[in-house]
């Protein structure tokens, strides 16, 4: 027989027939910790509850369950339907859903990293011209805008492991920033590199998934439900069920953050179609570089030598480069260990010249393009991790732990105070999410050897046998559900694939398939259980109400909501709600700001993009005081120099937004050895500086003039190793 706690309360308080051992006289916490409060209530032990109230669950009435369904379950389903799923990809959709909900810390980390990269691309386009200048659609600025947008999209795709890192980076630099390479022996303006790049950018912009408004509508629905729950928890309802409903909303508060980030880290409508277009474009560049005639023409036009293009021999490896540079779509954190190709290129651009030149770096396009193509003096190619990603990892941890922490505080301090089914369930979810991501980070270095299963599978890097088997079974059964032979054939085929697949597993593959993915699916199912338990009353039993999971608890007070209000429980609730809402508000403000300031990069209509860029600049100018001033960054670098005894890099390493323009004295560039890396200055063969610059004793810099612009400065130089040098005068 199911218990009825209302009747049990009356029976316990109004009769003296029960065993005195049922009365709890142990230690208490929270609102019952003071003697004045404790003397006014009688607490029953868990054993007494089981005897007087029966075992089992007192499920909620349908009117209460339906209220939770309409308040929380339906808004959550509406939010999930706005997630960036791929069309006609059932298994990939299932794995993505399990990853997003089962490992939100990992998913948010990857998404925030990709948003940072896209933001950097948009910033570089913004800083390319003067503050009040937006050139027309046929300008060099428009071409640069296309280049950085394509790079931001490329960052959402994975490349094959084991790919020659330096050759891959140089190929991408030429494909993105060069305007001198001919794609055909016969000069054809419709097939020139700039035209081809412009067409690709237009195609990607048209194929970019729209539908931002429905995402915001679903978000407003969720926030409205949360506001109602908060109001109801402080209302006169006579029950703490409303408080637990509010805790359920706080538990899921990271979900709208995750969905909202997808409007910034947006996926194409047809990801595989864009994948083929990107590979086709890069294959055209590769073919041109491998063609002796076209390569010699390019070498002559750029003033370089055959030795400088010795790296193109690596492009003959068709397993890596022929129509297979990118392997799968990995945006929105759906693929583990995805770092992207954009950050190494952007970081090299900043370090080479852009951070020092600042705004209007495209004032002399030929010089800028040369440096964009050349990159830094030393490059490790497409590296796979940067420790600056720690900021995104810390942010995702704070967002998930902050929102779930608010729900934990509310449930833990609502009597009975202690770790129980609700608070313990929340704790299990966040611990599994953190543990899974920590394990994922530990396994990350194992993927660098290039011998993993994903490398050997080639273009099917994302397809493990479970996915392949499920898709094959689905296709076979869709032909004729009554055909037994088709089912048997699908099972036999799947088993053979699994045996063949299992024989080639590496340690990293085993960790992913047999440990990480099951943990994510299990945590996803655990979250579903928490929602269903709160909705239908699975926690309405003696053990869960007594909070017996920890050292505290072990009793039930049978008091009502109004009693908790009068004795200060709202202070705990207020702190939990404030914590979760602060995390949500901060995240929403950041995401909306990033969306608005990056939209000019992906907007299809150029006039609208130009207008958006003007508004972005105006917004950044009048909110500039909210950012960290550049001098604080410089002070921090010099403090680190004093502490650790070295100054890693002279000059600014990162491009920082400003509306001010710097007037630069650009020296002759010296290209050293076959890597052809550009620098902000150079040395002659005897070691003296060319065209001015800095000495080892210091660096030149200038202040601001009265009109708000910086005085003439010279670009800091990079130290160069003694080697064969070639002078290229970019002032022509």
Coordinates of C-alpha atoms in Angstrom, one line a residue, residues 94-587:
X94 CA 21.6 10.2 -30.9
X95 CA 25.3 10.3 -30.1
X96 CA 25.3 14.1 -30.3
X97 CA 22.3 14.3 -27.9
X98 CA 23.9 11.9 -25.5
X99 CA 27.1 13.9 -25.6
X100 CA 25.5 17.3 -25.1
X101 CA 23.3 16.2 -22.2
X102 CA 25.6 13.6 -20.7
X103 CA 28.8 15.6 -20.8
X104 CA 27.8 19.3 -20.8
X105 CA 31.2 20.4 -19.5
X106 CA 33.0 18.9 -22.4
X107 CA 30.5 20.1 -25.0
X108 CA 30.5 23.7 -23.7
X109 CA 34.3 23.7 -23.6
X110 CA 34.6 22.9 -27.3
X111 CA 31.8 25.2 -28.3
X112 CA 33.2 28.2 -26.4
X113 CA 36.6 27.5 -27.9
X114 CA 35.1 27.6 -31.4
X115 CA 33.2 30.8 -30.5
X116 CA 36.5 32.3 -29.5
X117 CA 38.1 31.3 -32.8
X118 CA 35.2 32.8 -34.8
X119 CA 35.3 35.9 -32.7
X120 CA 39.0 36.3 -33.5
X121 CA 38.2 36.0 -37.2
X122 CA 35.5 38.6 -36.9
X123 CA 37.9 40.9 -34.9
X124 CA 40.6 40.7 -37.6
X125 CA 38.1 41.6 -40.3
X126 CA 36.8 44.5 -38.2
X127 CA 40.4 45.8 -37.5
X128 CA 41.3 45.6 -41.2
X129 CA 40.2 49.1 -42.0
X130 CA 39.8 52.4 -40.1
X131 CA 37.0 52.8 -37.6
X132 CA 34.7 54.8 -39.8
X133 CA 35.6 53.0 -43.1
X134 CA 33.7 50.0 -44.7
X135 CA 34.9 49.5 -48.3
X136 CA 32.6 48.3 -51.1
X137 CA 32.1 44.8 -52.2
X138 CA 34.8 44.8 -54.8
X139 CA 37.5 45.8 -52.3
X140 CA 40.4 44.0 -50.7
X141 CA 38.5 44.2 -47.5
X142 CA 35.6 42.2 -48.9
X143 CA 38.1 39.5 -50.0
X144 CA 39.7 39.4 -46.6
X145 CA 36.2 39.1 -45.1
X146 CA 35.6 36.0 -47.3
X147 CA 38.9 34.5 -46.3
X148 CA 38.4 34.7 -42.6
X149 CA 34.8 33.5 -42.8
X150 CA 36.0 30.4 -44.8
X151 CA 38.6 29.8 -42.1
X152 CA 36.0 30.0 -39.4
X153 CA 33.9 27.4 -41.1
X154 CA 36.9 25.2 -41.8
X155 CA 37.5 25.2 -38.0
X156 CA 34.3 23.2 -37.6
X157 CA 35.7 20.2 -39.5
X158 CA 38.3 17.7 -38.6
X159 CA 41.3 16.7 -40.6
X160 CA 43.0 13.4 -40.8
X161 CA 45.3 12.4 -38.0
X162 CA 48.9 12.1 -39.1
X163 CA 48.6 14.7 -41.8
X164 CA 51.8 16.6 -42.4
X165 CA 51.2 19.6 -40.1
X166 CA 53.5 22.2 -41.7
X167 CA 52.4 21.3 -45.3
X168 CA 48.8 21.4 -44.3
X169 CA 49.2 24.9 -42.7
X170 CA 51.0 26.3 -45.7
X171 CA 48.4 24.9 -48.1
X172 CA 45.6 26.6 -46.0
X173 CA 47.5 29.9 -45.9
X174 CA 47.8 30.0 -49.7
X175 CA 44.2 28.9 -50.2
X176 CA 42.9 31.5 -47.9
X177 CA 45.0 34.6 -48.4
X178 CA 47.0 34.4 -51.7
X179 CA 45.7 36.3 -54.7
X180 CA 48.6 35.5 -57.1
X181 CA 48.2 31.7 -57.6
X182 CA 46.7 30.7 -61.0
X183 CA 44.4 27.7 -60.9
X184 CA 44.6 27.0 -64.7
X185 CA 47.3 27.3 -67.3
X186 CA 45.0 29.4 -69.5
X187 CA 44.2 32.6 -67.7
X188 CA 40.5 32.5 -66.9
X189 CA 39.0 35.2 -64.7
X190 CA 36.1 33.0 -63.7
X191 CA 38.6 30.4 -62.4
X192 CA 41.0 32.7 -60.6
X193 CA 41.7 32.1 -57.0
X194 CA 40.0 35.2 -55.7
X195 CA 36.8 34.5 -57.7
X196 CA 36.8 30.9 -56.6
X197 CA 37.2 31.9 -53.0
X198 CA 34.4 34.4 -53.3
X199 CA 32.1 31.8 -54.8
X200 CA 32.9 29.4 -52.0
X201 CA 32.2 32.0 -49.3
X202 CA 28.9 32.9 -50.9
X203 CA 27.9 29.3 -51.0
X204 CA 28.7 28.7 -47.4
X205 CA 26.8 31.8 -46.3
X206 CA 23.7 30.7 -48.2
X207 CA 23.9 27.2 -46.7
X208 CA 24.4 28.5 -43.1
X209 CA 21.5 27.3 -40.9
X210 CA 19.0 30.1 -40.1
X211 CA 16.2 29.9 -37.6
X212 CA 17.7 32.0 -34.8
X213 CA 14.2 33.4 -33.8
X214 CA 12.7 30.0 -32.8
X215 CA 15.7 29.4 -30.6
X216 CA 15.1 32.7 -28.8
X217 CA 11.4 31.9 -28.5
X218 CA 12.1 28.6 -26.8
X219 CA 14.6 30.3 -24.6
X220 CA 12.0 32.8 -23.5
X221 CA 9.6 30.0 -22.7
X222 CA 12.2 28.4 -20.5
X223 CA 13.0 31.6 -18.7
X224 CA 9.3 32.4 -18.2
X225 CA 8.8 28.9 -16.7
X226 CA 11.8 29.5 -14.3
X227 CA 10.3 32.9 -13.3
X228 CA 7.0 31.2 -12.5
X229 CA 8.6 28.6 -10.4
X230 CA 10.6 31.1 -8.5
X231 CA 7.5 33.1 -7.8
X232 CA 5.5 30.0 -6.8
X233 CA 8.3 28.9 -4.4
X234 CA 7.9 32.1 -2.5
X235 CA 4.1 32.0 -2.7
X236 CA 1.6 30.7 -0.2
X237 CA 1.2 27.1 -1.5
X238 CA 1.6 25.2 1.7
X239 CA 3.9 22.6 0.2
X240 CA 7.6 22.4 -0.7
X241 CA 6.9 20.7 -4.0
X242 CA 7.1 24.1 -5.7
X243 CA 10.6 24.5 -4.3
X244 CA 11.7 21.2 -5.7
X245 CA 10.3 22.2 -9.1
X246 CA 12.3 25.3 -8.9
X247 CA 15.4 23.2 -8.2
X248 CA 14.6 21.1 -11.3
X249 CA 14.7 24.3 -13.4
X250 CA 18.0 25.3 -11.9
X251 CA 19.4 21.9 -12.6
X252 CA 18.6 22.3 -16.3
X253 CA 19.7 25.9 -16.5
X254 CA 22.9 25.0 -18.4
X255 CA 20.8 23.5 -21.2
X256 CA 19.5 26.8 -22.7
X257 CA 23.1 28.1 -22.5
X258 CA 24.2 25.1 -24.5
X259 CA 21.5 25.6 -27.1
X260 CA 22.0 29.3 -27.3
X261 CA 25.7 28.9 -28.1
X262 CA 24.6 27.0 -31.2
X263 CA 23.4 30.2 -32.8
X264 CA 27.0 31.5 -32.7
X265 CA 28.8 28.2 -33.4
X266 CA 26.3 27.6 -36.2
X267 CA 26.3 24.6 -38.4
X268 CA 25.5 24.4 -42.1
X269 CA 22.2 23.1 -43.4
X270 CA 24.1 20.3 -45.3
X271 CA 27.4 19.8 -43.4
X272 CA 28.5 17.0 -45.8
X273 CA 27.9 19.2 -48.8
X274 CA 30.0 22.0 -47.4
X275 CA 32.7 19.3 -46.5
X276 CA 32.9 18.3 -50.2
X277 CA 33.0 21.9 -51.4
X278 CA 35.9 22.7 -49.0
X279 CA 37.8 19.6 -50.1
X280 CA 37.2 20.4 -53.7
X281 CA 38.5 23.9 -53.2
X282 CA 41.6 22.8 -51.5
X283 CA 42.2 20.1 -54.1
X284 CA 42.2 22.8 -56.8
X285 CA 44.9 24.7 -54.8
X286 CA 46.9 21.5 -54.4
X287 CA 46.7 20.7 -58.1
X288 CA 47.9 24.1 -59.0
X289 CA 50.9 23.9 -56.6
X290 CA 51.8 20.5 -58.0
X291 CA 51.7 21.7 -61.6
X292 CA 55.2 22.7 -62.5
X293 CA 54.1 25.5 -64.8
X294 CA 51.6 27.1 -62.4
X295 CA 54.0 26.7 -59.5
X296 CA 56.9 28.4 -61.4
X297 CA 54.6 31.3 -62.4
X298 CA 53.6 31.7 -58.8
X299 CA 57.2 31.6 -57.7
X300 CA 58.1 34.2 -60.2
X301 CA 55.2 36.5 -59.3
X302 CA 56.0 36.3 -55.6
X303 CA 59.8 36.6 -55.9
X304 CA 60.6 33.3 -54.2
X305 CA 62.6 30.3 -55.1
X306 CA 62.0 26.6 -55.9
X307 CA 63.6 25.7 -52.5
X308 CA 60.9 27.6 -50.8
X309 CA 58.3 25.2 -52.2
X310 CA 60.0 22.0 -51.4
X311 CA 57.3 21.3 -48.9
X312 CA 54.8 20.8 -51.8
X313 CA 56.3 17.3 -52.2
X314 CA 54.1 16.3 -49.3
X315 CA 51.0 17.2 -51.3
X316 CA 51.6 14.2 -53.5
X317 CA 50.3 12.0 -50.7
X318 CA 46.8 11.5 -52.0
X319 CA 45.7 9.6 -48.9
X320 CA 45.8 12.9 -47.0
X321 CA 45.3 15.6 -49.5
X322 CA 43.3 14.5 -52.5
X323 CA 39.6 15.3 -51.9
X324 CA 40.1 14.3 -48.3
X325 CA 41.7 17.1 -46.4
X326 CA 38.6 17.5 -44.1
X327 CA 36.9 14.3 -42.9
X328 CA 33.8 15.1 -40.9
X329 CA 31.8 17.9 -39.3
X330 CA 32.7 18.4 -35.7
X331 CA 31.0 21.7 -34.7
X332 CA 29.1 22.3 -31.5
X333 CA 31.3 19.9 -29.5
X334 CA 29.9 16.8 -31.1
X335 CA 33.3 15.2 -31.7
X336 CA 35.9 14.6 -29.0
X337 CA 39.4 16.1 -29.1
X338 CA 38.5 18.5 -31.9
X339 CA 40.8 21.5 -31.8
X340 CA 40.3 22.9 -35.3
X341 CA 42.7 24.3 -37.9
X342 CA 42.0 28.0 -37.4
X343 CA 43.8 28.9 -34.1
X344 CA 47.3 28.0 -35.2
X345 CA 46.9 30.2 -38.3
X346 CA 45.3 33.1 -36.4
X347 CA 47.9 32.9 -33.6
X348 CA 50.7 33.0 -36.2
X349 CA 49.1 36.0 -38.0
X350 CA 48.9 37.9 -34.7
X351 CA 52.4 37.1 -33.7
X352 CA 53.9 38.0 -37.1
X353 CA 52.4 41.4 -37.6
X354 CA 48.8 42.0 -36.9
X355 CA 49.0 42.5 -33.1
X356 CA 51.6 45.2 -33.6
X357 CA 50.0 46.9 -36.6
X358 CA 46.6 47.1 -35.0
X359 CA 43.7 48.8 -36.7
X360 CA 43.9 49.5 -40.4
X361 CA 46.4 46.6 -40.9
X362 CA 45.0 46.2 -44.5
X363 CA 46.1 49.7 -45.4
X364 CA 48.7 48.3 -47.8
X365 CA 47.1 45.1 -49.0
X366 CA 50.2 43.6 -50.8
X367 CA 52.3 43.8 -47.7
X368 CA 49.6 42.4 -45.5
X369 CA 48.8 39.5 -47.9
X370 CA 52.5 38.6 -48.1
X371 CA 52.7 38.3 -44.3
X372 CA 49.4 36.4 -44.1
X373 CA 50.7 33.8 -46.5
X374 CA 54.2 33.6 -45.0
X375 CA 53.1 33.3 -41.3
X376 CA 55.6 33.4 -38.4
X377 CA 59.3 32.8 -38.6
X378 CA 58.9 29.5 -36.8
X379 CA 55.8 27.4 -37.1
X380 CA 54.9 24.0 -35.8
X381 CA 52.1 23.7 -38.3
X382 CA 48.5 22.8 -37.3
X383 CA 49.2 22.1 -33.6
X384 CA 46.5 20.3 -31.7
X385 CA 46.2 22.1 -28.4
X386 CA 46.9 25.5 -26.9
X387 CA 46.9 26.0 -23.1
X388 CA 44.9 29.2 -23.6
X389 CA 42.0 26.9 -24.0
X390 CA 42.0 26.6 -20.2
X391 CA 39.8 29.8 -20.1
X392 CA 37.1 28.0 -22.1
X393 CA 37.4 24.9 -19.9
X394 CA 37.2 27.0 -16.7
X395 CA 34.2 28.9 -18.0
X396 CA 32.3 25.7 -18.9
X397 CA 33.0 24.2 -15.5
X398 CA 31.8 27.4 -13.8
X399 CA 28.6 27.5 -15.9
X400 CA 27.6 23.8 -15.3
X401 CA 28.7 23.7 -11.7
X402 CA 27.2 27.1 -10.9
X403 CA 23.7 26.2 -12.3
X404 CA 23.6 22.7 -10.9
X405 CA 25.1 24.0 -7.7
X406 CA 22.2 26.3 -7.2
X407 CA 19.8 23.4 -7.5
X408 CA 22.0 21.4 -5.1
X409 CA 22.0 24.1 -2.5
X410 CA 18.2 24.5 -2.7
X411 CA 17.5 20.8 -2.3
X412 CA 20.2 20.2 0.3
X413 CA 19.1 22.9 2.7
X414 CA 15.3 22.3 2.3
X415 CA 14.4 20.1 5.3
X416 CA 15.3 17.4 5.8
X417 CA 18.7 19.0 5.6
X418 CA 21.4 16.7 4.2
X419 CA 22.4 14.7 1.2
X420 CA 19.4 12.8 -0.2
X421 CA 17.9 11.5 -3.3
X422 CA 17.4 14.9 -4.9
X423 CA 20.6 16.6 -3.9
X424 CA 22.6 13.4 -4.3
X425 CA 21.2 12.9 -7.8
X426 CA 22.3 16.3 -8.8
X427 CA 25.8 15.7 -7.3
X428 CA 26.1 12.4 -9.2
X429 CA 25.2 14.1 -12.5
X430 CA 27.8 16.9 -12.2
X431 CA 30.5 14.5 -10.8
X432 CA 30.1 12.2 -13.8
X433 CA 30.1 15.1 -16.2
X434 CA 33.3 16.5 -14.7
X435 CA 35.0 13.1 -14.4
X436 CA 34.2 12.2 -18.0
X437 CA 35.7 15.5 -19.3
X438 CA 38.7 15.1 -17.1
X439 CA 39.3 11.6 -18.5
X440 CA 38.8 13.0 -22.0
X441 CA 41.5 15.6 -21.4
X442 CA 43.9 12.9 -20.1
X443 CA 43.3 10.7 -23.2
X444 CA 43.8 13.7 -25.5
X445 CA 47.6 13.3 -25.9
X446 CA 47.1 9.7 -27.1
X447 CA 45.7 10.9 -30.4
X448 CA 49.0 12.5 -31.6
X449 CA 50.6 9.4 -32.9
X450 CA 48.5 9.2 -36.0
X451 CA 48.0 5.5 -35.6
X452 CA 44.6 5.5 -34.2
X453 CA 41.5 3.9 -35.7
X454 CA 40.1 7.2 -36.9
X455 CA 43.3 7.7 -39.1
X456 CA 43.0 4.2 -40.6
X457 CA 39.3 4.6 -41.3
X458 CA 40.1 7.6 -43.5
X459 CA 37.0 9.5 -44.5
X460 CA 34.8 7.4 -42.2
X461 CA 36.6 8.6 -39.1
X462 CA 33.3 9.3 -37.3
X463 CA 31.7 5.9 -38.0
X464 CA 32.3 3.2 -35.5
X465 CA 30.8 -0.2 -36.1
X466 CA 27.9 0.4 -33.8
X467 CA 26.8 3.4 -35.8
X468 CA 27.5 1.6 -39.1
X469 CA 25.6 -1.5 -38.0
X470 CA 22.7 0.5 -36.7
X471 CA 22.4 2.5 -40.0
X472 CA 22.7 -0.7 -42.1
X473 CA 20.1 -2.4 -40.0
X474 CA 17.8 0.6 -40.3
X475 CA 18.2 0.7 -44.1
X476 CA 17.6 -3.1 -44.5
X477 CA 14.5 -3.2 -42.3
X478 CA 13.1 -0.1 -44.0
X479 CA 12.9 -2.1 -47.3
X480 CA 10.6 -4.8 -45.9
X481 CA 10.0 -5.2 -42.2
X482 CA 8.6 -8.7 -42.7
X483 CA 11.7 -10.1 -44.5
X484 CA 13.5 -12.1 -41.9
X485 CA 16.5 -12.8 -44.1
X486 CA 17.2 -9.1 -44.3
X487 CA 17.3 -8.9 -40.5
X488 CA 19.6 -12.0 -40.3
X489 CA 21.9 -10.6 -43.0
X490 CA 22.1 -7.2 -41.2
X491 CA 23.0 -8.9 -37.9
X492 CA 25.6 -11.2 -39.6
X493 CA 27.1 -8.2 -41.4
X494 CA 27.3 -6.1 -38.3
X495 CA 29.0 -8.9 -36.3
X496 CA 31.7 -9.3 -39.0
X497 CA 32.3 -5.6 -39.0
X498 CA 32.6 -5.5 -35.2
X499 CA 35.1 -8.3 -35.2
X500 CA 37.2 -6.6 -37.9
X501 CA 36.9 -3.3 -36.2
X502 CA 37.8 -4.7 -32.8
X503 CA 41.1 -6.1 -34.1
X504 CA 42.3 -2.6 -35.0
X505 CA 41.5 -0.7 -31.8
X506 CA 44.1 1.5 -30.2
X507 CA 44.1 2.5 -26.5
X508 CA 42.4 5.9 -27.4
X509 CA 39.7 4.1 -29.3
X510 CA 39.0 1.7 -26.5
X511 CA 38.7 4.6 -24.1
X512 CA 36.3 6.4 -26.3
X513 CA 34.0 3.5 -27.2
X514 CA 34.1 1.4 -24.0
X515 CA 34.4 4.1 -21.4
X516 CA 33.7 7.7 -22.4
X517 CA 30.6 7.0 -24.6
X518 CA 29.0 4.7 -22.1
X519 CA 29.5 7.3 -19.3
X520 CA 27.9 10.0 -21.5
X521 CA 24.9 7.8 -22.3
X522 CA 24.6 6.7 -18.7
X523 CA 24.7 10.3 -17.4
X524 CA 22.1 11.2 -20.1
X525 CA 19.8 8.5 -18.9
X526 CA 20.4 9.5 -15.2
X527 CA 19.3 13.1 -16.1
X528 CA 16.1 11.7 -17.6
X529 CA 15.5 9.7 -14.5
X530 CA 15.9 12.8 -12.3
X531 CA 13.4 14.7 -14.3
X532 CA 10.9 11.8 -14.3
X533 CA 11.3 11.2 -10.6
X534 CA 10.7 14.9 -9.8
X535 CA 7.7 15.0 -12.2
X536 CA 5.9 11.9 -10.9
X537 CA 7.0 11.7 -7.3
X538 CA 9.5 8.9 -7.2
X539 CA 11.3 10.7 -4.4
X540 CA 8.2 10.7 -2.2
X541 CA 9.2 8.0 0.2
X542 CA 10.6 7.7 3.7
X543 CA 14.2 7.2 2.7
X544 CA 14.4 10.0 0.2
X545 CA 12.5 12.5 2.4
X546 CA 14.9 11.7 5.3
X547 CA 18.1 12.5 3.3
X548 CA 20.0 9.4 4.4
X549 CA 22.8 9.6 1.9
X550 CA 25.2 11.5 4.0
X551 CA 26.2 12.0 7.7
X552 CA 23.4 14.3 8.4
X553 CA 19.7 13.7 8.0
X554 CA 17.9 10.5 9.0
X555 CA 14.7 12.1 10.2
X556 CA 11.5 13.6 8.8
X557 CA 9.8 16.7 10.3
X558 CA 6.4 16.6 8.7
X559 CA 6.3 20.4 8.7
X560 CA 4.7 22.4 6.0
X561 CA 6.1 25.1 3.7
X562 CA 4.9 28.0 5.7
X563 CA 6.9 26.8 8.7
X564 CA 10.1 26.8 6.6
X565 CA 9.4 30.3 5.4
X566 CA 9.0 31.6 8.9
X567 CA 12.2 30.0 10.1
X568 CA 14.5 31.3 7.3
X569 CA 14.8 28.6 4.7
X570 CA 14.3 31.3 2.0
X571 CA 17.8 32.5 2.7
X572 CA 19.2 29.2 1.4
X573 CA 16.8 29.2 -1.5
X574 CA 17.7 32.8 -2.3
X575 CA 21.4 32.0 -2.4
X576 CA 20.9 29.0 -4.7
X577 CA 18.6 30.9 -7.1
X578 CA 21.0 33.8 -7.2
X579 CA 24.0 31.6 -8.0
X580 CA 22.2 29.8 -10.9
X581 CA 20.7 33.0 -12.3
X582 CA 24.0 34.8 -12.1
X583 CA 25.6 32.1 -14.2
X584 CA 22.7 32.2 -16.7
X585 CA 22.7 35.9 -17.0
X586 CA 26.4 36.2 -17.5
X587 CA 26.3 33.4 -20.1

